[in-house]
PDB file of C-alpha atoms in Angstrom:
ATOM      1  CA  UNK D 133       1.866  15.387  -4.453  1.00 52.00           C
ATOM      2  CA  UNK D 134       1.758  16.716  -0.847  1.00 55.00           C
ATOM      3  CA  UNK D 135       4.454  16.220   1.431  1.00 59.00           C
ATOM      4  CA  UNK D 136       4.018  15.560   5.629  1.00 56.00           C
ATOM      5  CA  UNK D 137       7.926  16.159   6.981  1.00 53.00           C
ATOM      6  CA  UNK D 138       7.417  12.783   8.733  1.00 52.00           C
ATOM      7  CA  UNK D 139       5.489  10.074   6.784  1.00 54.00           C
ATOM      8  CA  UNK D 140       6.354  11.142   3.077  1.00 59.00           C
ATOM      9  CA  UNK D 141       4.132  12.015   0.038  1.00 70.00           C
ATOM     10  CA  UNK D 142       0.103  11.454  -0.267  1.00 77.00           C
ATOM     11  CA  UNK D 143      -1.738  12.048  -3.666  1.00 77.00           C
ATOM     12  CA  UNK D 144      -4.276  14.505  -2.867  1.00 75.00           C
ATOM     13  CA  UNK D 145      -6.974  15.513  -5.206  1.00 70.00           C
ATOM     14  CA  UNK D 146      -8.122  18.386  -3.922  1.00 62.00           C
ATOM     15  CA  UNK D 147     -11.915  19.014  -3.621  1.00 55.00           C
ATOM     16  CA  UNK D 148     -13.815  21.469  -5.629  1.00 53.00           C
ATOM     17  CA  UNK D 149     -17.000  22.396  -3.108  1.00 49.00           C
ATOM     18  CA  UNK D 150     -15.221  24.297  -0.019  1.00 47.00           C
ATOM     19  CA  UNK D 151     -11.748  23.869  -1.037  1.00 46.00           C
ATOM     20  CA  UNK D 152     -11.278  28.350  -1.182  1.00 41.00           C
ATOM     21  CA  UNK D 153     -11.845  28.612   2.400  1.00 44.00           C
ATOM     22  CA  UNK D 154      -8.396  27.416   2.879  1.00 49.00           C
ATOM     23  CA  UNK D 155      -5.867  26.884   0.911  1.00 50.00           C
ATOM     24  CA  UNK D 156      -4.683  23.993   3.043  1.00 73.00           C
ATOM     25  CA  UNK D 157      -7.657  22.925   4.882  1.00 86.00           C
ATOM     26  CA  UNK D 158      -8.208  19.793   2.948  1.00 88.00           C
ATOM     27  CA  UNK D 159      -4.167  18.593   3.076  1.00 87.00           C
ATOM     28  CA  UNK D 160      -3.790  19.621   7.137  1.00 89.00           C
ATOM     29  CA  UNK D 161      -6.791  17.006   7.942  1.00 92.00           C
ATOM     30  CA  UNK D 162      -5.595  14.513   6.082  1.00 92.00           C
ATOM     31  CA  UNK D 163      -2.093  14.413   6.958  1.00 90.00           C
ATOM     32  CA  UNK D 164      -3.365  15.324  10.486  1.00 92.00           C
ATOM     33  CA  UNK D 165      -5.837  11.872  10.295  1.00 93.00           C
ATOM     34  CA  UNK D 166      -2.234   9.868   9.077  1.00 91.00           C
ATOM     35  CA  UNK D 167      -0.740  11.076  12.053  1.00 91.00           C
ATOM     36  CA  UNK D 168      -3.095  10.392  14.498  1.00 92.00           C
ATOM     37  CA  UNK D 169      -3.850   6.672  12.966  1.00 90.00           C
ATOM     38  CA  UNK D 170      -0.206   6.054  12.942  1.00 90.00           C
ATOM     39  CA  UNK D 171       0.701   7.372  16.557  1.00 90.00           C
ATOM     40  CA  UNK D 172      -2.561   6.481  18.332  1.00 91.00           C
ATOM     41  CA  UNK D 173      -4.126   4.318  15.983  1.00 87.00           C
ATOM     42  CA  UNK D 174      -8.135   4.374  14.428  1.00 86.00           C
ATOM     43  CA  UNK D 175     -10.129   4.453  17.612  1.00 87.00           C
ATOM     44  CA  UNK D 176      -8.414   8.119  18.138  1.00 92.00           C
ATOM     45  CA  UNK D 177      -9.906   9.447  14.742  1.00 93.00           C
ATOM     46  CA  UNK D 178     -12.650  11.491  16.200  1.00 95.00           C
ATOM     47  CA  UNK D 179     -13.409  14.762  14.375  1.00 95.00           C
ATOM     48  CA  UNK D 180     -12.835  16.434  17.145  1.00 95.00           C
ATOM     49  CA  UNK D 181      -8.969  15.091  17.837  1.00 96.00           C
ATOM     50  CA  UNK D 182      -8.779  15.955  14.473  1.00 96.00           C
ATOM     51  CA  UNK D 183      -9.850  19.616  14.575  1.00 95.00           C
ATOM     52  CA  UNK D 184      -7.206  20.125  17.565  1.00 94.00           C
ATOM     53  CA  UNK D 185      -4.939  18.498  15.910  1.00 93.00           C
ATOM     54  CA  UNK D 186      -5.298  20.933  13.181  1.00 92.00           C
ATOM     55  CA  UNK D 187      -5.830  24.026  15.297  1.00 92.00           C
ATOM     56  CA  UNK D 188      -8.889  24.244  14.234  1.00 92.00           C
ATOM     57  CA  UNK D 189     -13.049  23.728  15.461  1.00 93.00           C
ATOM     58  CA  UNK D 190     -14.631  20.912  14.814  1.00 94.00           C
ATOM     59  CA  UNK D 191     -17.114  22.469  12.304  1.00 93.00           C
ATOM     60  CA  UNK D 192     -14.023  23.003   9.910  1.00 91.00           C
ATOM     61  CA  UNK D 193     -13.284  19.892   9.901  1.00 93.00           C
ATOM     62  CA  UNK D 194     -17.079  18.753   8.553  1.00 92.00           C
ATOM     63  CA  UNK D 195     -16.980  21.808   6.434  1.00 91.00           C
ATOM     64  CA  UNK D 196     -14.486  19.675   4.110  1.00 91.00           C
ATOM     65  CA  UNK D 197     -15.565  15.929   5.249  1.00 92.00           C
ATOM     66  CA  UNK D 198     -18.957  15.184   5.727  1.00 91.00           C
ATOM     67  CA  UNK D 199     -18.572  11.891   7.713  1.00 92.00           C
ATOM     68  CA  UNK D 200     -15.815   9.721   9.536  1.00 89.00           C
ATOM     69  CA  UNK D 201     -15.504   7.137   6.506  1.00 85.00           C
ATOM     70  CA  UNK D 202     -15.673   9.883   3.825  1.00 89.00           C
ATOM     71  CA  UNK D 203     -12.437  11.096   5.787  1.00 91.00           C
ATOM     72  CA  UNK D 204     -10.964   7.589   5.782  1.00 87.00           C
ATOM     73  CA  UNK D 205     -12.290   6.814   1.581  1.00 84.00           C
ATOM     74  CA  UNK D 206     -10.058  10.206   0.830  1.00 88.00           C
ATOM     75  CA  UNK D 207      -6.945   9.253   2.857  1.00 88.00           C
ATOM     76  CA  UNK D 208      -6.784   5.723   1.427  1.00 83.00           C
ATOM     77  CA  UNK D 209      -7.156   7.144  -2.266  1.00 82.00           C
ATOM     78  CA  UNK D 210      -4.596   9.463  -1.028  1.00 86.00           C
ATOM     79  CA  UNK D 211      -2.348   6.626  -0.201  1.00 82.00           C
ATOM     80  CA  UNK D 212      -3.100   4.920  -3.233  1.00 77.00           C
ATOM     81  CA  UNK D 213      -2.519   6.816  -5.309  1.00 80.00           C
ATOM     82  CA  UNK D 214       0.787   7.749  -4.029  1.00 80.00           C
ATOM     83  CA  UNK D 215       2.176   4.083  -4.826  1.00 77.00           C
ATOM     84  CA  UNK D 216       0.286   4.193  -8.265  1.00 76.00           C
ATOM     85  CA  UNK D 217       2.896   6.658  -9.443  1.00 79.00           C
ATOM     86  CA  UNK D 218       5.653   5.165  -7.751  1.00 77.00           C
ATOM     87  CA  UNK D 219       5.338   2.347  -9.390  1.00 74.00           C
ATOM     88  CA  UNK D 220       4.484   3.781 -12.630  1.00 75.00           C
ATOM     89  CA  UNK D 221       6.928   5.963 -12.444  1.00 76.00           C
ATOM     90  CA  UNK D 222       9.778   2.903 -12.166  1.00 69.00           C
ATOM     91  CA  UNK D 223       7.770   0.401 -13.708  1.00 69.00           C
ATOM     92  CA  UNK D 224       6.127   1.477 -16.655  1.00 66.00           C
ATOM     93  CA  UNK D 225       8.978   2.958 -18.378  1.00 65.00           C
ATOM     94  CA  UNK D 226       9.523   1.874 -22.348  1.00 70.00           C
ATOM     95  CA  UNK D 227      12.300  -0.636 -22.605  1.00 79.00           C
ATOM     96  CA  UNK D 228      12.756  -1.636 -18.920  1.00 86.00           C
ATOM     97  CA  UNK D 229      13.052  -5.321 -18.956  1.00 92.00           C
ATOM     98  CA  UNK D 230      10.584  -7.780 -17.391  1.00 93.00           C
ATOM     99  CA  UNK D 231      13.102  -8.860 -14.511  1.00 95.00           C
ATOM    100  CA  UNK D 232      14.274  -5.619 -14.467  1.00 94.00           C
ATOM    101  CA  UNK D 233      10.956  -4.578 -13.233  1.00 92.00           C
ATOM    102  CA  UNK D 234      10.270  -7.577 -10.843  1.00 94.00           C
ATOM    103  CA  UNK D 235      13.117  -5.912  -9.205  1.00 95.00           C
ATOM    104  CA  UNK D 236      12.404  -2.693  -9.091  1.00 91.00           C
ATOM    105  CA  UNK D 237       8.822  -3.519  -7.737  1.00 91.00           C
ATOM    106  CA  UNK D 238      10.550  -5.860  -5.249  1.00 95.00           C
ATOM    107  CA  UNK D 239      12.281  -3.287  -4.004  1.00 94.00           C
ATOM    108  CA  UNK D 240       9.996  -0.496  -3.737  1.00 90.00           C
ATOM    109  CA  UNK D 241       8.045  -2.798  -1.657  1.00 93.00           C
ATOM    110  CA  UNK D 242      10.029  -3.703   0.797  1.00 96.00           C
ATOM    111  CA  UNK D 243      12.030  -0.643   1.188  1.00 94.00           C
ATOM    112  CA  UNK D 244       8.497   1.187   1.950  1.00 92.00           C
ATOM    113  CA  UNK D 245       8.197  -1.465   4.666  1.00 94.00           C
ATOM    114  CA  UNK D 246      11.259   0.007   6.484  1.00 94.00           C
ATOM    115  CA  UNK D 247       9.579   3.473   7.357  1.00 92.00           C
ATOM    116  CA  UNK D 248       7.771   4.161   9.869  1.00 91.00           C
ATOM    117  CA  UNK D 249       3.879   5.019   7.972  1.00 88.00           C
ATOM    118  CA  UNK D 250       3.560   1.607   6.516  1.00 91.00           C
ATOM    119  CA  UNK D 251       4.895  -0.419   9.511  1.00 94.00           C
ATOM    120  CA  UNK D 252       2.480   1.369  11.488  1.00 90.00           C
ATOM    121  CA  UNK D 253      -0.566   1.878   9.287  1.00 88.00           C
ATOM    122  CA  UNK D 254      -0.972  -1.244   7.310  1.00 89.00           C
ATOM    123  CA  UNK D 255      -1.002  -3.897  10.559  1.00 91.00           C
ATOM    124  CA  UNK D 256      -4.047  -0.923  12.083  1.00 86.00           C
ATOM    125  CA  UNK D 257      -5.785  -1.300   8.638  1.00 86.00           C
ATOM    126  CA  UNK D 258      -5.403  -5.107   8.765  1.00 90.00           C
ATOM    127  CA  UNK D 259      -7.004  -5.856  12.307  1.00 89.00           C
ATOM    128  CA  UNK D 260      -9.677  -3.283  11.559  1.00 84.00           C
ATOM    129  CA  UNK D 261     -10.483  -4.950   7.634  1.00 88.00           C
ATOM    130  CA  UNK D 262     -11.506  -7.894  10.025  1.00 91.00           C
ATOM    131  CA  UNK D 263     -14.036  -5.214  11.837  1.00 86.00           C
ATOM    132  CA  UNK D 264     -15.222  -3.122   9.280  1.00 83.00           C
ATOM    133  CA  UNK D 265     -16.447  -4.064   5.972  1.00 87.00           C
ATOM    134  CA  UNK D 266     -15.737  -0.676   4.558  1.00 81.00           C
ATOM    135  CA  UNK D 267     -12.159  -0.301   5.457  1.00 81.00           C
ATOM    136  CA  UNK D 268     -11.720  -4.448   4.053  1.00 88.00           C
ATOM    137  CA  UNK D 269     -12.869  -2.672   0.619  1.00 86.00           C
ATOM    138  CA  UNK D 270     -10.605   0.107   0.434  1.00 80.00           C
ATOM    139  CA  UNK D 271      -7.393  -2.268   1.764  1.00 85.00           C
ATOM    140  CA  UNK D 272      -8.551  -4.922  -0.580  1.00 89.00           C
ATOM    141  CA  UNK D 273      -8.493  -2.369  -3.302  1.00 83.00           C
ATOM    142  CA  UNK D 274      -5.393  -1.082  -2.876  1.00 81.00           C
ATOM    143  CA  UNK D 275      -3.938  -4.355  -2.644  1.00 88.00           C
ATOM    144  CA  UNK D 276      -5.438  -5.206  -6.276  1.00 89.00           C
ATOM    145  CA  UNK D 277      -4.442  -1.998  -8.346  1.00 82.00           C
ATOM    146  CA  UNK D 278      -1.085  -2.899  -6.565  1.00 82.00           C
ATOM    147  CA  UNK D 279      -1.096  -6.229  -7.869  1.00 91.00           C
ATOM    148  CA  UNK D 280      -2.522  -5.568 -11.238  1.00 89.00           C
ATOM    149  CA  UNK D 281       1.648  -4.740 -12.117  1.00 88.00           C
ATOM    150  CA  UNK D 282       2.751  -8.187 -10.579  1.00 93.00           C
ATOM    151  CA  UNK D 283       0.579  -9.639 -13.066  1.00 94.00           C
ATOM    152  CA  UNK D 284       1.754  -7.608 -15.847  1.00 93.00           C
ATOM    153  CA  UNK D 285       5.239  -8.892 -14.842  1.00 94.00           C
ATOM    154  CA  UNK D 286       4.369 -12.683 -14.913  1.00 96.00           C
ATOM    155  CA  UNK D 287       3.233 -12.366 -18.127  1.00 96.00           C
ATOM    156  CA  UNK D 288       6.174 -10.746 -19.522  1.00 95.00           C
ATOM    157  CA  UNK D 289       8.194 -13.349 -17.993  1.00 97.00           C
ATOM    158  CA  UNK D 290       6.072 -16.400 -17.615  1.00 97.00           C
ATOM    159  CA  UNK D 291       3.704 -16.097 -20.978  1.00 96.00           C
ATOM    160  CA  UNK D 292       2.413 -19.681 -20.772  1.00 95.00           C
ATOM    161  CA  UNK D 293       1.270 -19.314 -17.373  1.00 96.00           C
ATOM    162  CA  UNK D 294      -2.547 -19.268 -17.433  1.00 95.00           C
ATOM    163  CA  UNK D 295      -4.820 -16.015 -15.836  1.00 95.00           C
ATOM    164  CA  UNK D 296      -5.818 -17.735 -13.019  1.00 94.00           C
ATOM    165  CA  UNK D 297      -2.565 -19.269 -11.889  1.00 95.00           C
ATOM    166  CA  UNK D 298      -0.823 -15.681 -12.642  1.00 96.00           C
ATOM    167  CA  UNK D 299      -3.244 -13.959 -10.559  1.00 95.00           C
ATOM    168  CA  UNK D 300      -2.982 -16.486  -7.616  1.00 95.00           C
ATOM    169  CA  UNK D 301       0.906 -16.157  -8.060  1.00 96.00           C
ATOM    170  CA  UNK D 302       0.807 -12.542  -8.125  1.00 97.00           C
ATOM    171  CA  UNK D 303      -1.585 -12.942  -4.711  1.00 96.00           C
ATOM    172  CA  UNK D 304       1.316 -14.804  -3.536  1.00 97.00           C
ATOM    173  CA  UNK D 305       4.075 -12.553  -4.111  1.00 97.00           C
ATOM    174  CA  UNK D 306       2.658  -9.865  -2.708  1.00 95.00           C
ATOM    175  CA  UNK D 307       1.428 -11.571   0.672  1.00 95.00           C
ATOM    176  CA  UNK D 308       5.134 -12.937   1.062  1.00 97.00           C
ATOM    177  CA  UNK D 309       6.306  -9.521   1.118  1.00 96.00           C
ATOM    178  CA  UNK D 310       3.826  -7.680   3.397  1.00 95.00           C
ATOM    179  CA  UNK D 311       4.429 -10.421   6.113  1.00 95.00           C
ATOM    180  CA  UNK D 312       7.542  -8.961   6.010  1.00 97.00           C
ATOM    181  CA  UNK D 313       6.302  -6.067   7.874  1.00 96.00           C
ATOM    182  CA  UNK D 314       6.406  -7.602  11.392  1.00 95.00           C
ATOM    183  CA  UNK D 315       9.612  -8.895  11.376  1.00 97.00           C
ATOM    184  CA  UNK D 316      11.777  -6.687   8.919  1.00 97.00           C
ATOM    185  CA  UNK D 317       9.909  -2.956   9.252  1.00 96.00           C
ATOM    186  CA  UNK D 318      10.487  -0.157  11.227  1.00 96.00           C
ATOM    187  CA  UNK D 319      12.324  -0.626  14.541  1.00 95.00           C
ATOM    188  CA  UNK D 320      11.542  -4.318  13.891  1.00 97.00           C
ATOM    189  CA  UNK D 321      14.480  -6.940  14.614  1.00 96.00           C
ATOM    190  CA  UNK D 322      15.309  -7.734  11.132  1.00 97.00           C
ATOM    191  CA  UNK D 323      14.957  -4.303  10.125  1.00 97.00           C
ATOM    192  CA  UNK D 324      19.138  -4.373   9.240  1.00 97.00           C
ATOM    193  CA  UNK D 325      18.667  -7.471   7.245  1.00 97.00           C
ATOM    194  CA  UNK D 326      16.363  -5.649   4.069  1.00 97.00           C
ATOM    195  CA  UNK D 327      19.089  -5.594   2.021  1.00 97.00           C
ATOM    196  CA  UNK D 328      19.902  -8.992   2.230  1.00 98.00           C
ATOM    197  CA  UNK D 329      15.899  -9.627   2.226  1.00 98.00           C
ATOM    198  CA  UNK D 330      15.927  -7.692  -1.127  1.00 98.00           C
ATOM    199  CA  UNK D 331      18.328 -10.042  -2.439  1.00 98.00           C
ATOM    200  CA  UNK D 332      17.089 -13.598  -1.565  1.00 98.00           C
ATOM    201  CA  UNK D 333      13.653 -12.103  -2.446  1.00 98.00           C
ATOM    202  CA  UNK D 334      14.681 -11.325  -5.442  1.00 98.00           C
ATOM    203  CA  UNK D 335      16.388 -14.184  -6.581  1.00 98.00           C
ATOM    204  CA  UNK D 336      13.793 -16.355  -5.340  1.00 98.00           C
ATOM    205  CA  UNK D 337      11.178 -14.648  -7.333  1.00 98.00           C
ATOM    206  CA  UNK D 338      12.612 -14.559 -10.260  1.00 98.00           C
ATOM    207  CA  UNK D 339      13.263 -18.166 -10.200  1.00 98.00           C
ATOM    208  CA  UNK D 340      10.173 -18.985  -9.007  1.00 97.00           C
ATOM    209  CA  UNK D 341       7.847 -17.059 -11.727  1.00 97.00           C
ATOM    210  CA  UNK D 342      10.091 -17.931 -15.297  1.00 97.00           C
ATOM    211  CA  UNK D 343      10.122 -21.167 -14.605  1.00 96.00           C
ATOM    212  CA  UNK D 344       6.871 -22.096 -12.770  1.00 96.00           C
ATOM    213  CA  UNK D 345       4.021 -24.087 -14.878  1.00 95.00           C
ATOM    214  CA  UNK D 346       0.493 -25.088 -14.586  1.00 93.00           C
ATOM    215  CA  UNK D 347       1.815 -28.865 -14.599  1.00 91.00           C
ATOM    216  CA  UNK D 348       3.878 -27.906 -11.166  1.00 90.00           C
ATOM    217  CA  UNK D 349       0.878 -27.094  -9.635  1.00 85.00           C
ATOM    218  CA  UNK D 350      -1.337 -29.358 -10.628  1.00 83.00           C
ATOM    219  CA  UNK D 351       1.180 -31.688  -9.508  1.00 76.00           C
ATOM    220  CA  UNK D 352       1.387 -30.009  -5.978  1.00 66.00           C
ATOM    221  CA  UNK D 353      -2.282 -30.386  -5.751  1.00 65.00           C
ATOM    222  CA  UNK D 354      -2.713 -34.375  -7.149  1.00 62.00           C
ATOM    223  CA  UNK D 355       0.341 -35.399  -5.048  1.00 60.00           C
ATOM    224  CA  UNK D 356      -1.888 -34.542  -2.082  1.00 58.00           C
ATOM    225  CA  UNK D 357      -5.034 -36.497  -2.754  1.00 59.00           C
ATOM    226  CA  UNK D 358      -2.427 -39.673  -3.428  1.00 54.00           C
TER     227      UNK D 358
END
């Protein structure tokens, strides 16, 4: 893991072709690319704000990326694969129980909504998924390998659900807690209400996916065509 003194740690595989001609070419750009889509936001990632962001020319910077959205593909693995070992690290642990986990993934979640690099990236990668069909990829893949450990966590605790209700449940757990993002994230108005968001959250999902069934739903969905 590399660490940026402001926005935390990125997993950064370094690359093989170029990588001697500095030892921390490849890191500087990327953490210099997070900084400059956080504080100014996409339209500012030019190669060349890059470069003097990194003290560097211009032909440096293509020396190690060979295009805009190869730049962007590395710093979203990056990012990914940052929570990936978060939450394997707390949730894939032998004996942890299933609520115990629900928990524990609760709460990464929305205590990573309280700093300052998600409140301010995800929203800039949400408007531009709408724009660009490359970055809608990458978010909507690191939204699935995040919620492949939601579903693992239904059916520990809620067996009898069936695949496609689970996944759609899992969909809905994690949208609940990203929209918390505008309201409860950095220097947002609720921001000194997550602990108490934590807790309803919490209680709330729990309740909602042991006891849920297919027969609620289809319920939900009959009692509307009545």
């Amino acid at each position: 893991m590399e660490t940026h003194p402001l926005y935390g740690e990125l997993k950064i595989t370094r690359k093989k072709s170029g990588y001697s001609r500095g030892k921390n070419g490849y890191e500087h750009i990327l953490f210099a690319t997070l900084n400059i889509l956080i504080e100014e936001g996409y339209n500012s990632i030019s190669f060349r704000n890059i470069a003097k962001a990194c003290d560097m020319n211009v032909g440096n910077v293509n020396y190690y990326f060979s295009s805009k959205q190869e730049l962007i593909r590395q710093l979203l693995e990056a990012i990914i694969g940052h929570y990936e070992d978060e939450f394997d690290k707390s949730l894939d642990q032998d004996g942890i129980a299933a609520e115990d986990r629900l928990r524990a993934y609760i709460t990464i979640v929305l205590e990573d909504i309280k700093t300052k690099k998600t409140t301010r990236l995800f929203p800039e990668l949400w408007v531009l998924a709408n724009q660009d069909s490359f970055v809608a990829d990458r978010v909507e893949a690191l939204y699935r390998r995040a919620r492949t450990y939601l579903n693992k966590i239904i059916l520990d605790l809620n067996p009898d659900l069936p695949a496609k209700e689970r996944e759609t449940l899992a969909l809905f757990l994690s949208a609940s807690m990203e929209g918390m993002t505008t309201f409860a994230g950095y220097n947002k108005p609720w921001a000194d209400h997550m602990e108490l968001i934590i807790n309803i959250t919490t209680k709330s999902f729990l309740d909602l996916v042991k006891n849920i069934t297919v027969n609620d739903i289809s319920a939900l969905s009959n009692s509307k065509k009545s």
